[in-house]
Amino acid sequence: MTAVPSNGGSLAATGAGDVAQISVGQRMMSATWGSILTSLLVTPLDVVRVRLQSQTAPINNTSKFTAHTTHAFKELPADLGVTACCREVFWVGNTPEMCLVGNGAVTRTSSSVIDCAVEETRQRNFNSTFDALRKIARNEGVWTLWRGLSPTLLMAIPGNVIYLSGYEWLRGDPRSPLPRVFGENYAPLVAGSIARIAAASAISPVEMFRTRLQATPGTGTGHFRATLESLHQMTALHGYSSLWRGFTLTMWRDVPFSGLYWWGYEAMRNVLTDVREMGSHARVERRSRRSSQSHQSSTTTFIDSFIAGSVSGAAAALVTTPFDVGKTRQQVFRHSADEIAIPAAAKSATIPELRPEQLSMPRFLLHIFRHEGPAGLFKGWVARCMKVAPGCAIMISSYEIGKKMAQGVNSRKIAEGDRI
């Protein structure tokens, strides 16, 4: 049975008369190599995005940041210097809670301690995407920009296989009810949203791990292990279902993004096809457009899919940035809250005061808007768009070219079989 094109003929690369159908395995291979290439190129911008969004607003009243000691501080070596002290260990949320000199209590506030706090605040406070790229690379090492690459690949490969395969079936398979129920214009929006839910359900634990890992500043080498241990402690306290704790947060961001992305992608591909065919046809009908896209050359397919993916991805990323800000802040807050709550769980039965990050997503976004204005809701939008636009362009064009190559291999096999 001949496959029906799923995105104006391109995403399901076989047209009405094609016999060189692309197998599921070939689609998976196309999605895999596209995921690897995309992850390598855009991970630095993802690290910057997470840092910018998890960076809290400046606090004007610093009177509460008085120096004090805790049990953990008494374990420090006596010869610990100011610079080493303030380097990483006692910094939470990019705010200098304290700097210590020596072992035990702080005896006095010295100018060196203040200078240390000022310098560390400057190094860990990011004003823009490019400022964050520069400071992270200089102060924490260039390879910090690729922190979280392993979980990114672990998440991207199966996630994109499920996502793209699911979208193709929902959008183009004759057994799918979406085109009949929602029509050709809105089927991409619904199919993209449903496919994203299925993919996110499978990779939500890895998404949580990656976000926590990338949000951790510093130059140490034990971040990966420390993040794993924190997740282990979380599951011991709350059960394995807590690994999907960020699922709802992810859905707030990814479902509208995916729907808008596929809706815009197919519309843009159709516009590009219409423009290209305008010289020979007064009007390109939908069926003719699909057939034309499925028979395009590899170069044309790459250019059209790259442009459509980039434009649609950037637009969808910009519109959904507030949800991304809310998701990142709530996940990072829960990571910090878990580290505090685990040792204190058995000591106190009192109900803590509800923090803004513990509100529902709409109420939390309203809180950000009231206290930080529109800029707070769109914090990190440049890094997000710079990551998403090329990421979507590279992923979809790599996927399309991979399928085009597979279709060519299948066609040659069929031709050789006919000659025999």
Short mmCIF file of C-alpha atoms in Angstrom, two decimals:
data_model
loop_
_atom_site.label_atom_id
_atom_site.label_comp_id
_atom_site.label_asym_id
_atom_site.label_seq_id
_atom_site.Cartn_x
_atom_site.Cartn_y
_atom_site.Cartn_z
CA MET A 1 0.00 0.00 0.00
CA THR A 2 1.37 3.41 -0.92
CA ALA A 3 2.09 5.87 1.87
CA VAL A 4 0.35 9.21 1.83
CA PRO A 5 2.55 12.28 2.19
CA SER A 6 2.37 13.71 5.66
CA ASN A 7 3.59 17.27 5.27
CA GLY A 8 2.62 18.51 1.94
CA GLY A 9 4.37 15.51 0.51
CA SER A 10 7.82 15.92 2.02
CA LEU A 11 7.80 14.41 5.49
CA ALA A 12 6.43 11.12 4.24
CA ALA A 13 8.64 11.06 1.26
CA THR A 14 6.59 8.81 -0.96
CA GLY A 15 4.00 10.21 -3.31
CA ALA A 16 0.93 8.64 -4.80
CA GLY A 17 2.84 6.79 -7.48
CA ASP A 18 5.98 5.89 -5.54
CA VAL A 19 6.90 2.27 -4.89
CA ALA A 20 10.26 2.86 -3.16
CA GLN A 21 8.70 3.20 0.27
CA ILE A 22 10.94 4.12 3.19
CA SER A 23 11.02 1.55 5.98
CA VAL A 24 10.62 2.31 9.67
CA GLY A 25 14.26 1.39 10.24
CA GLN A 26 15.40 3.87 7.60
CA ARG A 27 13.31 6.60 9.18
CA MET A 28 14.85 5.77 12.56
CA MET A 29 18.36 6.01 11.11
CA SER A 30 17.54 9.39 9.56
CA ALA A 31 16.19 10.66 12.88
CA THR A 32 19.23 9.30 14.76
CA TRP A 33 21.92 10.99 12.73
CA GLY A 34 19.93 14.20 12.62
CA SER A 35 19.65 14.10 16.43
CA ILE A 36 23.40 13.60 16.88
CA LEU A 37 24.31 16.47 14.56
CA THR A 38 21.77 18.81 16.11
CA SER A 39 22.81 18.03 19.69
CA LEU A 40 26.49 18.67 18.98
CA LEU A 41 25.78 22.09 17.48
CA VAL A 42 23.13 23.53 19.79
CA THR A 43 24.02 22.16 23.26
CA PRO A 44 26.12 25.27 24.18
CA LEU A 45 23.14 27.52 23.55
CA ASP A 46 20.95 25.20 25.60
CA VAL A 47 23.36 25.47 28.54
CA VAL A 48 23.25 29.28 28.25
CA ARG A 49 19.46 29.25 28.04
CA VAL A 50 19.14 27.19 31.24
CA ARG A 51 21.63 29.40 33.09
CA LEU A 52 19.89 32.61 32.05
CA GLN A 53 16.43 31.35 32.94
CA SER A 54 17.44 29.83 36.29
CA GLN A 55 19.26 33.04 37.24
CA THR A 56 17.10 34.82 39.75
CA ALA A 57 16.38 38.53 39.63
CA PRO A 58 18.82 40.80 41.50
CA ILE A 59 17.98 41.37 45.14
CA ASN A 60 18.23 44.98 46.25
CA ASN A 61 18.11 44.35 49.98
CA THR A 62 21.24 42.43 50.89
CA SER A 63 20.89 42.78 54.66
CA LYS A 64 19.72 39.20 55.00
CA PHE A 65 22.97 37.86 53.58
CA THR A 66 24.79 37.88 56.90
CA ALA A 67 27.72 35.58 57.44
CA HIS A 68 27.05 32.53 59.57
CA THR A 69 28.20 28.98 59.95
CA THR A 70 26.60 25.58 59.68
CA HIS A 71 27.62 22.09 60.61
CA ALA A 72 28.87 21.47 57.09
CA PHE A 73 31.17 24.49 57.24
CA LYS A 74 32.94 23.16 60.34
CA GLU A 75 34.28 20.29 58.28
CA LEU A 76 36.31 22.65 56.10
CA PRO A 77 40.12 22.55 56.32
CA ALA A 78 41.70 25.29 58.39
CA ASP A 79 43.85 26.63 55.57
CA LEU A 80 40.99 27.19 53.15
CA GLY A 81 41.49 30.56 51.47
CA VAL A 82 38.92 33.13 50.52
CA THR A 83 39.20 32.59 46.77
CA ALA A 84 38.85 28.82 47.00
CA CYS A 85 36.01 29.18 49.44
CA CYS A 86 34.02 31.46 47.25
CA ARG A 87 34.88 29.66 44.04
CA GLU A 88 31.90 27.34 43.94
CA VAL A 89 30.88 25.55 47.11
CA PHE A 90 28.89 28.24 48.86
CA TRP A 91 27.08 29.71 45.89
CA VAL A 92 23.42 29.02 45.43
CA GLY A 93 21.40 30.52 42.60
CA ASN A 94 24.28 32.82 41.58
CA THR A 95 23.92 34.72 44.86
CA PRO A 96 26.80 35.02 47.35
CA GLU A 97 25.18 33.68 50.49
CA MET A 98 28.50 33.95 52.34
CA CYS A 99 32.27 33.74 52.06
CA LEU A 100 34.27 32.09 54.81
CA VAL A 101 37.85 32.50 55.89
CA GLY A 102 39.37 29.58 57.75
CA ASN A 103 37.57 27.03 59.90
CA GLY A 104 34.68 27.83 62.21
CA ALA A 105 32.86 31.11 62.57
CA VAL A 106 33.53 34.28 60.66
CA THR A 107 35.31 36.66 62.98
CA ARG A 108 35.04 39.81 60.93
CA THR A 109 34.07 41.11 57.55
CA SER A 110 37.22 41.93 55.60
CA SER A 111 37.71 43.77 52.34
CA SER A 112 39.09 40.60 50.76
CA VAL A 113 35.87 38.77 51.55
CA ILE A 114 33.81 41.57 50.02
CA ASP A 115 36.04 41.69 46.95
CA CYS A 116 35.63 37.94 46.60
CA ALA A 117 31.85 38.22 46.72
CA VAL A 118 31.77 41.06 44.21
CA GLU A 119 34.05 39.22 41.77
CA GLU A 120 32.13 35.96 42.00
CA THR A 121 28.81 37.76 41.54
CA ARG A 122 30.16 39.45 38.42
CA GLN A 123 31.45 36.16 37.00
CA ARG A 124 28.21 34.28 37.60
CA ASN A 125 25.72 36.98 36.64
CA PHE A 126 24.92 36.93 32.92
CA ASN A 127 23.57 39.97 31.11
CA SER A 128 22.98 38.43 27.69
CA THR A 129 23.43 35.31 25.61
CA PHE A 130 26.86 36.30 24.35
CA ASP A 131 27.93 37.49 27.80
CA ALA A 132 26.98 34.08 29.20
CA LEU A 133 28.87 32.24 26.45
CA ARG A 134 31.98 34.29 27.15
CA LYS A 135 31.86 34.05 30.95
CA ILE A 136 31.07 30.34 31.09
CA ALA A 137 33.87 29.52 28.66
CA ARG A 138 36.38 31.76 30.46
CA ASN A 139 35.51 31.00 34.09
CA GLU A 140 34.36 27.39 33.90
CA GLY A 141 36.05 26.06 30.79
CA VAL A 142 34.92 25.72 27.18
CA TRP A 143 33.76 22.14 27.66
CA THR A 144 31.23 23.33 30.26
CA LEU A 145 29.20 24.60 27.30
CA TRP A 146 28.69 20.97 26.29
CA ARG A 147 27.67 19.87 29.77
CA GLY A 148 24.67 17.61 29.50
CA LEU A 149 25.56 16.38 26.01
CA SER A 150 25.35 12.72 27.05
CA PRO A 151 21.81 12.96 28.46
CA THR A 152 20.90 15.21 25.53
CA LEU A 153 21.86 12.47 23.08
CA LEU A 154 20.24 9.83 25.28
CA MET A 155 17.07 11.89 25.20
CA ALA A 156 17.18 13.21 21.64
CA ILE A 157 17.69 9.95 19.75
CA PRO A 158 14.73 7.92 21.08
CA GLY A 159 12.69 11.08 21.54
CA ASN A 160 13.04 12.17 17.92
CA VAL A 161 12.46 8.64 16.63
CA ILE A 162 9.16 8.47 18.53
CA TYR A 163 8.32 12.09 17.74
CA LEU A 164 8.93 12.06 13.98
CA SER A 165 7.57 8.56 13.39
CA GLY A 166 4.49 9.35 15.45
CA TYR A 167 3.92 12.60 13.60
CA GLU A 168 4.22 10.94 10.21
CA TRP A 169 1.69 8.28 11.13
CA LEU A 170 -0.78 10.74 12.66
CA ARG A 171 -0.43 13.20 9.81
CA GLY A 172 -0.25 10.96 6.76
CA ASP A 173 -1.31 7.38 7.41
CA PRO A 174 -4.67 6.51 5.81
CA ARG A 175 -5.76 4.96 9.12
CA SER A 176 -5.20 8.19 11.05
CA PRO A 177 -8.43 10.11 11.75
CA LEU A 178 -6.76 13.51 12.22
CA PRO A 179 -6.85 14.77 8.60
CA ARG A 180 -10.54 13.88 8.37
CA VAL A 181 -11.50 15.29 11.76
CA PHE A 182 -9.43 18.50 11.78
CA GLY A 183 -8.88 19.07 8.08
CA GLU A 184 -5.65 19.55 6.20
CA ASN A 185 -4.98 22.99 7.67
CA TYR A 186 -5.12 22.07 11.36
CA ALA A 187 -4.07 18.42 11.27
CA PRO A 188 -0.34 19.36 11.58
CA LEU A 189 -1.02 21.32 14.76
CA VAL A 190 -2.89 18.46 16.43
CA ALA A 191 -0.57 15.72 15.14
CA GLY A 192 2.52 17.59 16.34
CA SER A 193 1.04 18.08 19.80
CA ILE A 194 0.06 14.42 20.21
CA ALA A 195 3.40 13.16 18.91
CA ARG A 196 5.23 15.40 21.38
CA ILE A 197 3.19 14.05 24.31
CA ALA A 198 4.14 10.49 23.34
CA ALA A 199 7.84 11.34 22.97
CA ALA A 200 8.02 13.40 26.16
CA SER A 201 6.42 10.61 28.18
CA ALA A 202 9.33 8.35 27.27
CA ILE A 203 12.16 10.82 27.92
CA SER A 204 10.86 12.93 30.82
CA PRO A 205 13.29 11.46 33.42
CA VAL A 206 16.26 12.21 31.17
CA GLU A 207 14.94 15.72 30.55
CA MET A 208 14.85 16.36 34.30
CA PHE A 209 18.40 15.07 34.72
CA ARG A 210 19.71 17.19 31.85
CA THR A 211 18.07 20.40 33.10
CA ARG A 212 19.47 19.93 36.61
CA LEU A 213 22.93 19.11 35.28
CA GLN A 214 23.08 22.13 32.98
CA ALA A 215 21.80 24.49 35.67
CA THR A 216 24.75 23.64 37.95
CA PRO A 217 27.55 26.22 37.68
CA GLY A 218 31.18 25.66 38.50
CA THR A 219 34.35 24.04 37.27
CA GLY A 220 34.21 20.83 39.28
CA THR A 221 34.23 17.40 37.66
CA GLY A 222 31.69 15.69 39.90
CA HIS A 223 28.52 17.37 38.62
CA PHE A 224 27.35 14.33 36.66
CA ARG A 225 27.68 11.99 39.62
CA ALA A 226 26.24 14.52 42.07
CA THR A 227 23.17 15.02 39.89
CA LEU A 228 22.68 11.26 39.62
CA GLU A 229 22.94 10.92 43.39
CA SER A 230 20.39 13.68 43.92
CA LEU A 231 17.95 11.87 41.63
CA HIS A 232 18.62 8.64 43.54
CA GLN A 233 17.84 10.39 46.82
CA MET A 234 14.71 11.87 45.29
CA THR A 235 13.41 8.47 44.18
CA ALA A 236 14.21 7.02 47.61
CA LEU A 237 12.13 9.73 49.25
CA HIS A 238 9.29 10.16 46.74
CA GLY A 239 9.32 6.97 44.66
CA TYR A 240 10.15 6.38 41.02
CA SER A 241 7.09 8.28 39.87
CA SER A 242 8.95 11.44 40.90
CA LEU A 243 11.17 10.96 37.83
CA TRP A 244 8.17 12.13 35.81
CA ARG A 245 7.63 15.09 38.11
CA GLY A 246 8.69 17.50 35.38
CA PHE A 247 6.40 15.92 32.79
CA THR A 248 3.56 18.40 33.27
CA LEU A 249 6.03 21.29 33.15
CA THR A 250 7.49 19.94 29.93
CA MET A 251 4.04 19.62 28.40
CA TRP A 252 3.30 23.27 29.11
CA ARG A 253 6.25 24.15 26.89
CA ASP A 254 6.53 21.38 24.32
CA VAL A 255 2.91 20.75 23.33
CA PRO A 256 2.17 24.31 22.14
CA PHE A 257 5.65 24.54 20.63
CA SER A 258 5.27 21.34 18.62
CA GLY A 259 1.81 22.22 17.40
CA LEU A 260 2.88 25.69 16.27
CA TYR A 261 6.12 24.36 14.77
CA TRP A 262 4.52 21.75 12.50
CA TRP A 263 1.69 24.07 11.57
CA GLY A 264 4.18 26.74 10.53
CA TYR A 265 6.58 24.27 8.92
CA GLU A 266 4.02 22.79 6.57
CA ALA A 267 2.64 26.22 5.70
CA MET A 268 6.14 27.50 4.92
CA ARG A 269 7.00 24.44 2.82
CA ASN A 270 3.81 24.92 0.84
CA VAL A 271 4.59 28.61 0.27
CA LEU A 272 8.09 27.77 -0.96
CA THR A 273 6.69 25.11 -3.29
CA ASP A 274 4.07 27.54 -4.63
CA VAL A 275 6.73 30.16 -5.32
CA ARG A 276 8.95 27.64 -7.07
CA GLU A 277 6.11 26.31 -9.22
CA MET A 278 4.59 29.71 -9.95
CA GLY A 279 6.41 30.06 -13.25
CA SER A 280 4.76 27.02 -14.80
CA HIS A 281 1.41 26.85 -12.96
CA ALA A 282 -1.06 29.59 -12.23
CA ARG A 283 -2.07 27.84 -9.01
CA VAL A 284 -0.60 24.76 -7.39
CA GLU A 285 -3.29 22.54 -5.91
CA ARG A 286 -2.64 20.64 -2.68
CA ARG A 287 -2.37 17.24 -4.35
CA SER A 288 -0.02 18.57 -7.05
CA ARG A 289 2.03 20.35 -4.40
CA ARG A 290 2.51 17.13 -2.45
CA SER A 291 3.56 15.22 -5.52
CA SER A 292 5.98 17.99 -6.46
CA GLN A 293 7.59 18.01 -3.00
CA SER A 294 7.99 14.24 -2.90
CA HIS A 295 9.88 14.34 -6.23
CA GLN A 296 12.11 17.31 -5.45
CA SER A 297 15.87 16.98 -5.77
CA SER A 298 17.96 16.52 -2.64
CA THR A 299 19.24 20.10 -2.89
CA THR A 300 15.76 21.58 -3.17
CA THR A 301 14.48 19.40 -0.34
CA PHE A 302 17.36 20.48 1.89
CA ILE A 303 16.95 24.21 1.16
CA ASP A 304 13.17 24.24 1.57
CA SER A 305 13.14 22.14 4.74
CA PHE A 306 16.03 24.12 6.26
CA ILE A 307 14.33 27.48 5.66
CA ALA A 308 10.90 26.28 6.76
CA GLY A 309 12.29 24.55 9.86
CA SER A 310 14.35 27.56 10.89
CA VAL A 311 11.60 30.16 10.47
CA SER A 312 8.88 28.06 12.04
CA GLY A 313 11.12 26.92 14.89
CA ALA A 314 12.19 30.47 15.76
CA ALA A 315 8.60 31.75 15.74
CA ALA A 316 7.31 28.88 17.87
CA ALA A 317 10.25 29.25 20.28
CA LEU A 318 9.60 32.96 20.77
CA VAL A 319 5.89 32.49 21.43
CA THR A 320 6.45 29.68 23.95
CA THR A 321 9.44 31.22 25.80
CA PRO A 322 7.35 32.14 28.90
CA PHE A 323 6.46 28.46 29.35
CA ASP A 324 10.13 27.57 28.96
CA VAL A 325 11.10 30.10 31.64
CA GLY A 326 8.49 28.73 34.02
CA LYS A 327 9.51 25.13 33.38
CA THR A 328 13.21 25.78 33.92
CA ARG A 329 12.73 27.76 37.13
CA GLN A 330 10.35 25.26 38.65
CA GLN A 331 12.57 22.29 37.83
CA VAL A 332 15.69 23.98 39.18
CA PHE A 333 13.80 25.05 42.32
CA ARG A 334 12.62 21.50 42.91
CA HIS A 335 16.18 20.27 42.51
CA SER A 336 17.33 22.69 45.24
CA ALA A 337 14.30 21.94 47.40
CA ASP A 338 14.96 18.19 47.22
CA GLU A 339 18.53 18.67 48.44
CA ILE A 340 17.25 20.63 51.43
CA ALA A 341 14.18 18.53 52.15
CA ILE A 342 15.83 15.10 52.09
CA PRO A 343 17.95 15.51 55.25
CA ALA A 344 15.28 17.61 56.95
CA ALA A 345 12.32 15.39 56.11
CA ALA A 346 12.40 13.49 59.39
CA LYS A 347 13.11 16.54 61.56
CA SER A 348 10.11 18.70 60.92
CA ALA A 349 6.44 18.04 60.33
CA THR A 350 5.50 21.66 59.76
CA ILE A 351 4.16 22.72 56.39
CA PRO A 352 6.61 25.15 54.78
CA GLU A 353 5.46 28.42 53.29
CA LEU A 354 4.46 28.04 49.65
CA ARG A 355 7.09 29.46 47.31
CA PRO A 356 6.18 31.06 43.95
CA GLU A 357 7.88 28.16 42.13
CA GLN A 358 5.41 25.79 43.77
CA LEU A 359 2.40 27.49 42.21
CA SER A 360 0.63 26.19 39.13
CA MET A 361 2.19 27.20 35.84
CA PRO A 362 -0.34 29.98 34.99
CA ARG A 363 -0.10 31.48 38.49
CA PHE A 364 3.70 31.23 38.49
CA LEU A 365 3.93 33.00 35.13
CA LEU A 366 1.62 35.71 36.47
CA HIS A 367 3.91 36.06 39.48
CA ILE A 368 6.94 36.50 37.21
CA PHE A 369 5.07 39.09 35.14
CA ARG A 370 4.08 41.10 38.22
CA HIS A 371 7.55 41.10 39.79
CA GLU A 372 9.83 41.14 36.73
CA GLY A 373 7.62 42.40 33.95
CA PRO A 374 7.51 41.05 30.38
CA ALA A 375 11.32 40.86 30.37
CA GLY A 376 11.16 38.19 33.06
CA LEU A 377 8.82 36.04 31.00
CA PHE A 378 11.07 36.27 27.96
CA LYS A 379 14.40 35.91 29.74
CA GLY A 380 16.76 33.88 27.59
CA TRP A 381 14.62 34.22 24.47
CA VAL A 382 17.63 35.06 22.31
CA ALA A 383 19.51 31.95 23.44
CA ARG A 384 16.36 29.87 23.03
CA CYS A 385 15.66 31.12 19.50
CA MET A 386 19.33 30.84 18.53
CA LYS A 387 19.27 27.25 19.73
CA VAL A 388 15.86 26.23 18.41
CA ALA A 389 16.01 27.85 14.97
CA PRO A 390 19.18 26.11 13.75
CA GLY A 391 18.30 23.01 15.75
CA CYS A 392 14.95 22.62 14.01
CA ALA A 393 16.49 23.48 10.65
CA ILE A 394 19.32 20.96 11.01
CA MET A 395 17.09 18.24 12.43
CA ILE A 396 14.33 18.40 9.83
CA SER A 397 16.65 18.91 6.85
CA SER A 398 18.93 16.06 8.00
CA TYR A 399 15.88 13.87 8.47
CA GLU A 400 14.49 14.74 5.05
CA ILE A 401 17.85 14.20 3.31
CA GLY A 402 18.32 10.90 5.12
CA LYS A 403 14.95 9.72 3.87
CA LYS A 404 15.74 11.00 0.40
CA MET A 405 18.90 8.92 0.36
CA ALA A 406 17.00 5.88 1.63
CA GLN A 407 14.38 6.38 -1.06
CA GLY A 408 17.13 6.46 -3.69
CA VAL A 409 18.63 3.22 -2.36
CA ASN A 410 15.23 1.55 -2.40
CA SER A 411 14.54 2.75 -5.96
CA ARG A 412 17.83 1.32 -7.19
CA LYS A 413 17.10 -2.01 -5.53
CA ILE A 414 13.69 -2.14 -7.21
CA ALA A 415 15.22 -1.24 -10.59
CA GLU A 416 17.86 -3.95 -10.23
CA GLY A 417 15.18 -6.46 -9.29
CA ASP A 418 13.13 -5.56 -12.36
CA ARG A 419 16.14 -6.12 -14.63
CA ILE A 420 16.71 -9.54 -13.12
#
